[in-house]
Amino acid sequence: MNWTEDDIRQLLDRLAEELRQQLHDRGIRDYELVGIYAGGAWVAEALRERLGRTREAGMLDISFYRDDFSRHGLNPRVKPTRLPFDVDGRHLVLVDDVLMSGRTIRAAMNELFDYGRPESIQLVVLFDVGRRELPIRPDLCGEILALEPHKRVELHGPSPLWAELMEQTRQG
Amino acid sequence: MTTEPPSSEVQLTPGGRLRHFLAIENLPRSLLTEILDTAAGFVSVGDRSVKNVPLLRGKTSVNLFFEPSTRTRTTFELAAKRLSADVLNMDIAHSATSKGESLLDMLRNLEAMASDLFVVRHADSGAAHFIARHVTPNVAIINAGDGRHAHPTQAMLDMYTIRHYKGGFEGLTVAIVGDVLHSRVARSQINALLTLGAEEVRVIAPRTLLPADVEALGARVFTELEPGLRDADVVMALRLQRERMQSALLPSEGEFYRLYGLNEDRLRHAHPQAIVMHPGPMNRGVEIDSGLADGERSVILHQVTFGIAVRMAVMSMCVSGQESGEV
């Protein structure tokens, strides 16, 4: 099963609308988007456009915070984390493409706290495939998938954005 | 101890990952590039309010300095601390080896304290290599300077600086000026530059300060400064190793400056966009003029900043190579 550019666009449209509503419900008018490199950064950028925000989204590379560093080593294509705003006291919307074990999100939150103390963090993901290993769940999610154990979903981008179901290679 | 360059088997795991960092010789270009790319990720960590990342949390790095070098030790200490490692400073010049404990006994003791990384500085060429061959697996050795042989992290931070300012190595002419004979840095720099694909590496020095085998390393030799500097994209000064000058290889420091000292006027022979580098500590007015060292072309202080990131990269790559199970 594949998600075409159109499918992803519809998911993003709905996600952006739900995010707008949720921020409104929580009384949050001022917030910052933070995408996790690479897929999460693409989704964050797509949401930024739909929400009509001018300020660019922040980008996190969590390579230095991974808990499997000694098993897999460092990825030399680490992109520097770029947060074009002060994290202290801000409402943050953390964005990733696929939520699985929850370890990436834990690493991302650890990294964010090294930049300051955010007022709040909400988690928005395009796909939630379950298989959680940590007590982490998304505030908003584009689509919940029940995948067979050996399958994973991968987002391709940045333009066009599309996704496909693939054979699991290694724990990500 | 041997001054033979360490083979790649000593420095790399069977899968090609770094496990000791002893010398640039015999390391493939892809690995040097991986060090530079990894360091690039660490540079931005130094700009944050919290300057450490948790990569080496719970690991212990031991600075094993058999000869004093406050600067180098401090940068390795800072790099280890930014990776959240614990750091132990062993100042061996005043320690057990002077009480008659053998080097190997001391190594066994440090291993027994469950150390993960030894950063070794020694006056004898080949010392780090010797230690690497005798430590137990799971301990990584980083050479922080051995005799006249190598200072590979210094060379890699120089490579990082060049890549940062010049975008790459293709087509570059790099001139290394000064006391090549006593320099552990020069040999590593020449190896790294040629491995990374620099067009031409020149050394500029009086014959008395050149090692006999310098041409064999692949460098072009100039005994006069101005022709050597002509159109160079990068000019790297070396420190005149005063404390190593045991015999009269030079008439005087004043004479050295007159013939080989770098200043703005002489830099006119180099490329207009040439950058000026120095591994520090500088002898102002001996190998480099103060005005040039503090001037617009000088990237000397950036070298120091990049040096932390490069050492973080090498340390984390060695520890992860040791832990990969490919030892």
Coordinates of C-alpha atoms in Angstrom, one line a residue:
Chain A
M1 CA 0.0 0.0 0.0
N2 CA 1.3 3.4 -1.0
W3 CA 0.2 6.9 -0.1
T4 CA 0.3 9.2 -3.1
E5 CA 1.1 12.9 -3.0
D6 CA -2.7 13.5 -2.9
D7 CA -3.2 11.1 0.0
I8 CA -0.5 12.8 2.0
R9 CA -1.9 16.2 1.1
Q10 CA -5.3 15.3 2.5
L11 CA -3.8 13.9 5.7
L12 CA -1.8 17.1 6.2
D13 CA -4.8 19.3 5.5
R14 CA -6.8 17.5 8.2
L15 CA -3.9 17.4 10.6
A16 CA -3.3 21.1 10.2
E17 CA -7.0 21.8 10.8
E18 CA -7.1 19.6 14.0
L19 CA -3.9 21.3 15.2
R20 CA -5.4 24.7 14.7
Q21 CA -8.5 23.6 16.6
Q22 CA -6.5 22.0 19.4
L23 CA -4.3 25.0 19.9
H24 CA -7.4 27.2 20.1
D25 CA -9.1 24.8 22.6
R26 CA -6.0 25.0 24.8
G27 CA -5.8 28.7 24.5
I28 CA -2.4 28.7 22.9
R29 CA -1.9 31.6 20.5
D30 CA 1.8 31.7 20.4
Y31 CA 3.7 28.5 19.6
E32 CA 6.6 27.1 17.6
L33 CA 6.8 24.1 15.3
V34 CA 9.8 21.8 15.7
G35 CA 10.3 18.9 13.2
I36 CA 12.6 15.9 13.7
Y37 CA 15.0 15.5 10.9
A38 CA 14.4 14.4 8.2
G39 CA 10.7 13.3 7.7
G40 CA 9.4 15.2 10.7
A41 CA 11.0 18.4 9.4
W42 CA 9.1 18.0 6.1
V43 CA 5.8 17.5 7.9
A44 CA 6.5 20.5 10.1
E45 CA 7.2 22.6 7.1
A46 CA 3.9 21.4 5.4
L47 CA 2.0 22.2 8.6
R48 CA 3.6 25.6 8.8
E49 CA 2.4 26.5 5.3
R50 CA -1.1 25.4 6.1
L51 CA -1.3 27.3 9.4
G52 CA -0.1 30.4 7.5
R53 CA 2.9 31.0 9.8
T54 CA 5.8 33.0 8.5
R55 CA 8.4 31.9 11.0
E56 CA 10.3 28.9 9.8
A57 CA 9.9 25.7 11.8
G58 CA 12.8 24.5 14.0
M59 CA 14.6 21.3 13.1
L60 CA 16.0 18.7 15.5
D61 CA 18.7 16.1 14.7
I62 CA 18.6 13.7 17.6
S63 CA 21.7 11.7 16.5
F64 CA 23.6 12.8 19.6
Y65 CA 20.7 11.7 21.9
R66 CA 20.0 8.3 20.6
D67 CA 20.1 5.4 23.1
D68 CA 21.4 3.0 20.5
F69 CA 24.5 4.9 19.7
S70 CA 26.9 2.3 20.9
R71 CA 25.1 -0.4 18.9
H72 CA 24.8 1.5 15.6
G73 CA 27.4 4.3 15.9
L74 CA 27.0 7.8 14.8
N75 CA 25.4 8.8 11.5
P76 CA 28.0 11.1 9.9
R77 CA 25.3 12.9 8.0
V78 CA 24.2 14.6 11.2
K79 CA 22.5 17.8 10.4
P80 CA 22.9 20.6 12.9
T81 CA 19.9 21.2 15.0
R82 CA 18.4 24.6 14.2
L83 CA 15.9 26.3 16.5
P84 CA 15.4 29.9 15.3
F85 CA 13.7 30.9 18.6
D86 CA 14.3 30.7 22.3
V87 CA 12.8 27.5 23.7
D88 CA 12.4 28.9 27.2
G89 CA 8.8 29.4 28.2
R90 CA 7.5 28.6 24.7
H91 CA 4.7 26.3 23.7
L92 CA 6.2 23.8 21.3
V93 CA 4.6 21.5 18.7
L94 CA 7.0 18.6 18.1
V95 CA 6.4 17.0 14.7
D96 CA 7.5 13.6 13.4
D97 CA 6.6 11.5 10.4
V98 CA 6.2 8.1 12.0
L99 CA 5.8 7.2 15.6
M100 CA 6.8 3.7 16.6
S101 CA 8.9 2.8 19.7
G102 CA 8.8 6.3 21.1
R103 CA 12.5 6.4 21.5
T104 CA 13.0 9.1 19.0
I105 CA 10.5 11.3 20.8
R106 CA 12.2 10.7 24.1
A107 CA 15.6 11.7 22.6
A108 CA 14.0 14.8 21.0
M109 CA 12.5 15.9 24.3
N110 CA 15.9 15.4 26.0
E111 CA 17.5 17.5 23.4
L112 CA 14.8 20.2 23.6
F113 CA 15.4 20.5 27.3
D114 CA 19.1 21.2 26.7
Y115 CA 18.0 24.3 24.9
G116 CA 15.7 25.6 27.7
R117 CA 12.5 24.8 29.6
P118 CA 9.5 24.9 27.2
E119 CA 6.1 25.9 28.7
S120 CA 4.6 22.8 27.0
I121 CA 5.2 20.3 24.3
Q122 CA 2.6 18.7 22.1
L123 CA 3.3 15.8 19.8
V124 CA 2.0 15.6 16.3
V125 CA 2.8 12.7 13.9
L126 CA 1.7 11.8 10.4
F127 CA 1.5 8.0 11.1
D128 CA 1.2 6.1 14.4
V129 CA 2.2 2.5 13.8
G130 CA 1.9 1.4 17.5
R131 CA 4.6 -1.0 18.8
R132 CA 5.4 1.5 21.6
E133 CA 8.3 0.7 24.0
L134 CA 7.9 3.8 26.1
P135 CA 4.9 5.6 27.7
I136 CA 4.6 8.2 24.9
R137 CA 1.5 8.9 22.8
P138 CA 0.7 11.6 20.2
D139 CA -1.6 14.5 20.8
L140 CA -2.6 14.3 17.2
C141 CA -2.0 11.8 14.5
G142 CA -2.8 11.7 10.7
E143 CA -3.4 8.0 10.5
I144 CA -3.2 5.1 12.8
L145 CA -1.8 2.0 11.1
A146 CA -1.9 -1.6 12.3
L147 CA 1.1 -3.1 10.5
E148 CA 2.3 -6.6 10.3
P149 CA 5.4 -7.1 12.5
H150 CA 7.9 -7.1 9.6
K151 CA 6.5 -4.0 7.9
R152 CA 7.3 -0.3 8.4
V153 CA 6.1 2.9 6.7
E154 CA 8.5 5.4 5.2
L155 CA 7.8 8.9 4.2
H156 CA 9.7 10.2 1.1
G157 CA 10.2 13.9 0.4
P158 CA 10.6 16.8 0.7
S159 CA 8.8 17.4 -2.5
P160 CA 6.5 15.7 -3.4
L161 CA 5.7 14.0 -0.1
W162 CA 4.6 10.4 -0.5
A163 CA 4.8 7.3 1.7
E164 CA 5.1 3.6 1.2
L165 CA 5.0 0.4 3.1
M166 CA 8.3 -1.4 3.3
E167 CA 9.9 -4.5 4.8
Q168 CA 11.4 -3.8 8.2
T169 CA 15.2 -3.7 8.0
R170 CA 16.4 -2.7 11.5
Q171 CA 14.8 -1.2 14.5
G172 CA 14.5 2.6 13.8
Chain B
M1 CA 59.3 1.7 20.2
T2 CA 58.6 1.7 16.5
T3 CA 58.1 4.7 14.2
E4 CA 56.6 2.5 11.5
P5 CA 53.2 4.0 10.6
P6 CA 50.4 2.0 12.1
S7 CA 48.7 -0.3 9.7
S8 CA 45.0 0.3 9.1
E9 CA 44.2 -3.0 10.9
V10 CA 45.4 -1.4 14.2
Q11 CA 43.2 1.7 13.7
L12 CA 40.1 0.2 12.1
T13 CA 37.7 -2.6 12.9
P14 CA 37.2 -5.3 10.3
G15 CA 34.1 -3.4 9.3
G16 CA 36.1 -0.3 8.6
R17 CA 35.1 1.7 11.7
L18 CA 37.6 3.7 13.7
R19 CA 38.7 2.1 16.9
H20 CA 42.1 3.8 17.6
F21 CA 43.2 7.1 16.2
L22 CA 47.0 7.0 16.0
A23 CA 48.1 8.6 12.7
I24 CA 46.6 9.7 9.4
E25 CA 48.8 7.3 7.4
N26 CA 46.9 4.4 5.8
L27 CA 43.5 5.7 6.7
P28 CA 41.1 6.0 3.7
R29 CA 39.7 9.3 2.4
S30 CA 36.2 8.1 3.2
L31 CA 37.1 7.8 6.9
L32 CA 38.8 11.2 7.1
T33 CA 35.7 12.7 5.4
E34 CA 33.5 10.9 8.0
I35 CA 35.5 12.5 10.8
L36 CA 34.9 16.0 9.2
D37 CA 31.2 15.4 8.6
T38 CA 30.7 14.1 12.1
A39 CA 32.6 17.1 13.6
A40 CA 30.3 19.4 11.6
G41 CA 27.3 18.2 13.7
F42 CA 29.2 18.9 16.9
V43 CA 30.2 22.5 16.0
S44 CA 26.6 23.7 16.6
V45 CA 26.6 22.1 20.0
G46 CA 29.2 24.6 21.1
D47 CA 26.7 27.4 20.4
R48 CA 24.0 26.2 22.7
S49 CA 23.4 27.3 26.3
V50 CA 23.8 23.6 27.4
K51 CA 27.0 22.6 25.6
N52 CA 27.0 18.9 26.3
V53 CA 25.3 16.0 24.6
P54 CA 24.9 12.6 26.3
L55 CA 26.7 10.4 23.8
L56 CA 29.5 9.2 26.1
R57 CA 27.6 9.4 29.4
G58 CA 29.1 6.9 31.8
K59 CA 32.3 6.5 29.9
T60 CA 35.7 7.4 31.3
S61 CA 38.4 9.2 29.3
V62 CA 41.9 9.3 30.7
N63 CA 44.3 12.0 29.6
L64 CA 47.7 10.2 29.7
F65 CA 50.2 13.0 29.3
F66 CA 53.8 11.8 29.5
E67 CA 54.9 15.3 28.5
P68 CA 53.1 18.4 29.6
S69 CA 50.8 20.2 27.1
T70 CA 48.2 22.3 28.8
R71 CA 46.5 23.4 25.6
T72 CA 46.1 20.0 24.0
R73 CA 45.1 18.4 27.3
T74 CA 42.5 21.1 27.9
T75 CA 40.9 20.8 24.5
F76 CA 40.6 17.0 24.9
E77 CA 39.2 17.5 28.4
L78 CA 36.6 19.9 27.1
A79 CA 35.7 17.6 24.2
A80 CA 35.2 14.7 26.5
K81 CA 33.1 16.7 29.0
R82 CA 30.9 18.0 26.1
L83 CA 30.2 14.4 25.3
S84 CA 29.3 13.9 29.0
A85 CA 32.2 11.5 29.7
D86 CA 34.1 11.5 33.0
V87 CA 37.7 12.8 32.6
L88 CA 40.8 11.8 34.5
N89 CA 44.0 13.7 34.0
M90 CA 47.2 11.7 34.5
D91 CA 50.2 13.9 34.6
I92 CA 52.8 11.1 34.2
A93 CA 55.8 13.4 34.2
H94 CA 55.2 13.6 37.9
S95 CA 53.7 10.3 38.5
A96 CA 54.3 6.6 39.0
T97 CA 56.6 5.9 36.0
S98 CA 59.1 8.2 37.8
K99 CA 58.8 5.8 40.8
G100 CA 59.8 2.9 38.6
E101 CA 56.4 1.5 37.6
S102 CA 56.5 0.2 34.1
L103 CA 54.3 1.6 31.4
L104 CA 52.5 -1.7 30.9
D105 CA 51.8 -2.0 34.7
M106 CA 50.4 1.5 34.7
L107 CA 48.2 0.6 31.7
R108 CA 46.9 -2.5 33.4
N109 CA 46.0 -0.4 36.4
L110 CA 44.1 2.1 34.4
E111 CA 42.2 -0.7 32.5
A112 CA 41.3 -2.1 35.9
M113 CA 39.6 1.2 36.6
A114 CA 37.3 0.5 33.6
S115 CA 38.5 3.3 31.5
D116 CA 37.2 3.5 27.9
L117 CA 39.5 6.0 26.2
F118 CA 43.1 6.9 26.6
V119 CA 44.3 10.2 25.1
V120 CA 48.1 9.8 24.9
R121 CA 50.8 12.4 24.6
H122 CA 54.4 11.2 24.6
A123 CA 57.8 12.6 23.7
D124 CA 58.7 9.3 21.9
S125 CA 57.5 8.6 18.4
G126 CA 55.3 5.5 18.3
A127 CA 54.2 5.6 21.9
A128 CA 50.5 5.8 21.2
H129 CA 50.9 2.9 18.7
F130 CA 52.8 0.9 21.3
I131 CA 50.0 1.4 23.9
A132 CA 47.3 0.6 21.3
R133 CA 48.9 -2.8 20.6
H134 CA 49.1 -3.6 24.3
V135 CA 45.7 -2.5 25.7
T136 CA 42.8 -4.8 26.2
P137 CA 40.0 -4.6 23.7
N138 CA 37.3 -2.1 24.5
V139 CA 39.8 0.6 25.3
A140 CA 40.4 3.2 22.5
I141 CA 43.6 5.1 22.1
I142 CA 43.8 8.6 20.7
N143 CA 47.2 9.9 19.8
A144 CA 47.5 13.5 21.1
G145 CA 51.1 13.9 19.8
D146 CA 54.0 11.4 19.8
G147 CA 57.5 12.7 19.4
R148 CA 58.1 14.0 15.9
H149 CA 55.8 11.5 14.4
A150 CA 52.1 12.5 14.4
H151 CA 49.4 14.7 15.9
P152 CA 46.4 13.5 14.0
T153 CA 43.6 15.4 15.7
Q154 CA 45.5 18.6 15.2
A155 CA 45.8 17.7 11.5
M156 CA 42.1 16.9 11.3
L157 CA 41.1 20.2 12.9
D158 CA 43.3 21.9 10.3
M159 CA 41.5 20.0 7.6
Y160 CA 38.1 20.9 9.1
T161 CA 39.2 24.6 9.0
I162 CA 40.4 24.4 5.4
R163 CA 37.2 22.7 4.3
H164 CA 35.1 25.3 6.2
Y165 CA 36.8 28.2 4.5
K166 CA 37.6 26.7 1.1
G167 CA 34.7 24.4 0.6
G168 CA 36.9 21.4 -0.2
F169 CA 40.4 20.3 -1.1
E170 CA 40.2 19.9 -4.9
G171 CA 42.6 22.2 -6.6
L172 CA 44.0 23.7 -3.4
T173 CA 47.7 24.6 -3.0
V174 CA 48.7 24.5 0.7
A175 CA 52.0 25.9 2.0
I176 CA 53.4 24.7 5.3
V177 CA 56.1 27.0 6.6
G178 CA 58.6 26.6 9.4
D179 CA 60.2 23.9 11.5
V180 CA 59.0 20.8 9.7
L181 CA 61.8 18.7 11.1
H182 CA 60.7 18.9 14.7
S183 CA 56.9 19.1 13.9
R184 CA 54.6 16.2 14.7
V185 CA 51.9 18.3 13.1
A186 CA 53.5 18.7 9.7
R187 CA 53.7 15.0 8.9
S188 CA 50.0 14.5 9.8
Q189 CA 49.0 17.6 7.8
I190 CA 50.8 16.4 4.7
N191 CA 49.3 13.0 4.9
A192 CA 45.8 14.3 5.5
L193 CA 46.0 16.9 2.7
L194 CA 47.1 14.4 0.1
T195 CA 44.6 11.8 1.2
L196 CA 41.8 14.4 1.0
G197 CA 42.9 15.4 -2.5
A198 CA 44.7 18.7 -2.2
E199 CA 46.4 19.6 -5.5
E200 CA 49.8 20.6 -4.1
V201 CA 51.3 20.5 -0.6
R202 CA 54.5 22.6 -0.2
V203 CA 56.8 22.8 2.7
I204 CA 58.9 25.9 3.1
A205 CA 61.9 25.7 5.5
P206 CA 65.7 25.9 5.6
R207 CA 67.3 22.6 4.8
T208 CA 68.4 22.2 8.4
L209 CA 64.7 22.1 9.5
L210 CA 63.5 19.6 6.9
P211 CA 63.4 15.9 7.6
A212 CA 65.4 13.8 5.0
D213 CA 62.2 12.0 3.8
V214 CA 60.0 15.0 3.3
E215 CA 59.8 14.6 -0.5
A216 CA 58.8 10.9 0.0
L217 CA 55.7 12.1 1.8
G218 CA 54.6 13.8 -1.3
A219 CA 55.4 17.4 -0.5
R220 CA 57.1 19.9 -2.7
V221 CA 60.1 21.5 -1.0
F222 CA 61.0 25.2 -1.1
T223 CA 63.9 26.7 0.8
E224 CA 62.8 30.2 0.0
L225 CA 59.7 31.8 1.4
E226 CA 58.3 33.9 -1.5
P227 CA 58.4 31.3 -4.3
G228 CA 56.9 28.8 -1.9
L229 CA 54.0 31.2 -1.0
R230 CA 53.2 32.0 -4.6
D231 CA 49.4 31.6 -5.2
A232 CA 49.0 29.4 -2.2
D233 CA 45.3 29.1 -1.0
V234 CA 46.2 28.1 2.5
V235 CA 49.3 29.1 4.4
M236 CA 50.0 27.1 7.6
A237 CA 52.7 28.3 9.9
L238 CA 54.4 25.9 12.2
R239 CA 55.7 26.8 15.7
L240 CA 59.4 27.1 15.9
Q241 CA 60.1 24.4 18.5
R242 CA 62.5 26.3 20.7
E243 CA 62.6 23.7 23.4
R244 CA 63.5 21.1 20.9
M245 CA 66.3 23.0 19.3
Q246 CA 69.2 21.2 21.0
S247 CA 71.8 22.1 18.5
A248 CA 72.5 25.2 16.5
L249 CA 70.2 24.5 13.5
L250 CA 69.5 28.2 13.1
P251 CA 71.7 31.3 13.7
S252 CA 68.9 33.0 15.7
E253 CA 65.2 33.6 16.0
G254 CA 65.7 37.0 14.5
E255 CA 67.4 35.4 11.5
F256 CA 64.5 32.9 11.1
Y257 CA 61.9 35.7 11.1
R258 CA 63.9 37.6 8.5
L259 CA 63.9 34.7 6.2
Y260 CA 60.8 32.7 7.0
G261 CA 58.6 34.8 9.2
L262 CA 55.1 35.4 7.9
N263 CA 53.7 38.9 7.7
E264 CA 51.1 40.9 5.7
D265 CA 53.7 42.0 3.2
R266 CA 54.9 38.5 2.3
L267 CA 51.4 37.2 2.2
R268 CA 50.9 39.3 -0.9
H269 CA 52.6 36.5 -2.8
A270 CA 49.9 34.1 -1.8
H271 CA 46.4 34.0 -3.4
P272 CA 44.4 37.1 -2.5
Q273 CA 41.9 35.0 -0.6
A274 CA 44.5 32.9 1.2
I275 CA 43.8 32.0 4.8
V276 CA 46.5 31.9 7.4
M277 CA 46.7 29.1 10.0
H278 CA 48.8 28.2 13.0
P279 CA 48.5 25.2 15.3
G280 CA 49.5 27.3 18.4
P281 CA 51.0 28.3 20.7
M282 CA 52.4 31.1 18.5
N283 CA 55.8 32.7 18.9
R284 CA 54.8 36.1 17.8
G285 CA 57.5 37.9 15.9
V286 CA 59.4 34.6 15.2
E287 CA 57.3 32.5 12.8
I288 CA 54.4 34.9 12.4
D289 CA 53.9 38.6 12.8
S290 CA 51.4 39.8 15.3
G291 CA 49.5 41.9 12.8
L292 CA 49.0 38.9 10.5
A293 CA 48.1 36.6 13.3
D294 CA 45.3 39.0 14.5
G295 CA 44.4 40.1 11.0
E296 CA 41.5 39.4 8.6
R297 CA 43.2 36.4 6.9
S298 CA 43.9 34.7 10.1
V299 CA 41.6 31.8 11.1
I300 CA 43.7 30.8 14.1
L301 CA 41.1 31.2 16.8
H302 CA 38.5 29.3 14.6
Q303 CA 41.0 26.4 14.5
V304 CA 40.7 26.2 18.3
T305 CA 36.9 26.2 18.2
F306 CA 36.7 23.6 15.4
G307 CA 39.3 21.5 17.4
I308 CA 36.8 20.8 20.1
A309 CA 34.3 19.5 17.6
V310 CA 36.9 17.4 15.7
R311 CA 38.0 15.8 19.0
M312 CA 34.4 15.1 20.0
A313 CA 34.0 13.4 16.6
V314 CA 37.1 11.2 16.9
M315 CA 36.3 10.3 20.5
S316 CA 32.7 9.3 19.9
M317 CA 33.7 7.4 16.7
C318 CA 36.4 5.4 18.5
V319 CA 34.2 4.5 21.4
S320 CA 31.4 3.4 19.2
G321 CA 33.9 1.4 17.0
Q322 CA 35.2 -0.4 20.1
E323 CA 31.6 -1.2 21.2
S324 CA 30.5 -2.4 17.8
G325 CA 31.6 -5.9 18.7
E326 CA 33.9 -6.0 15.6
V327 CA 37.1 -6.0 17.7

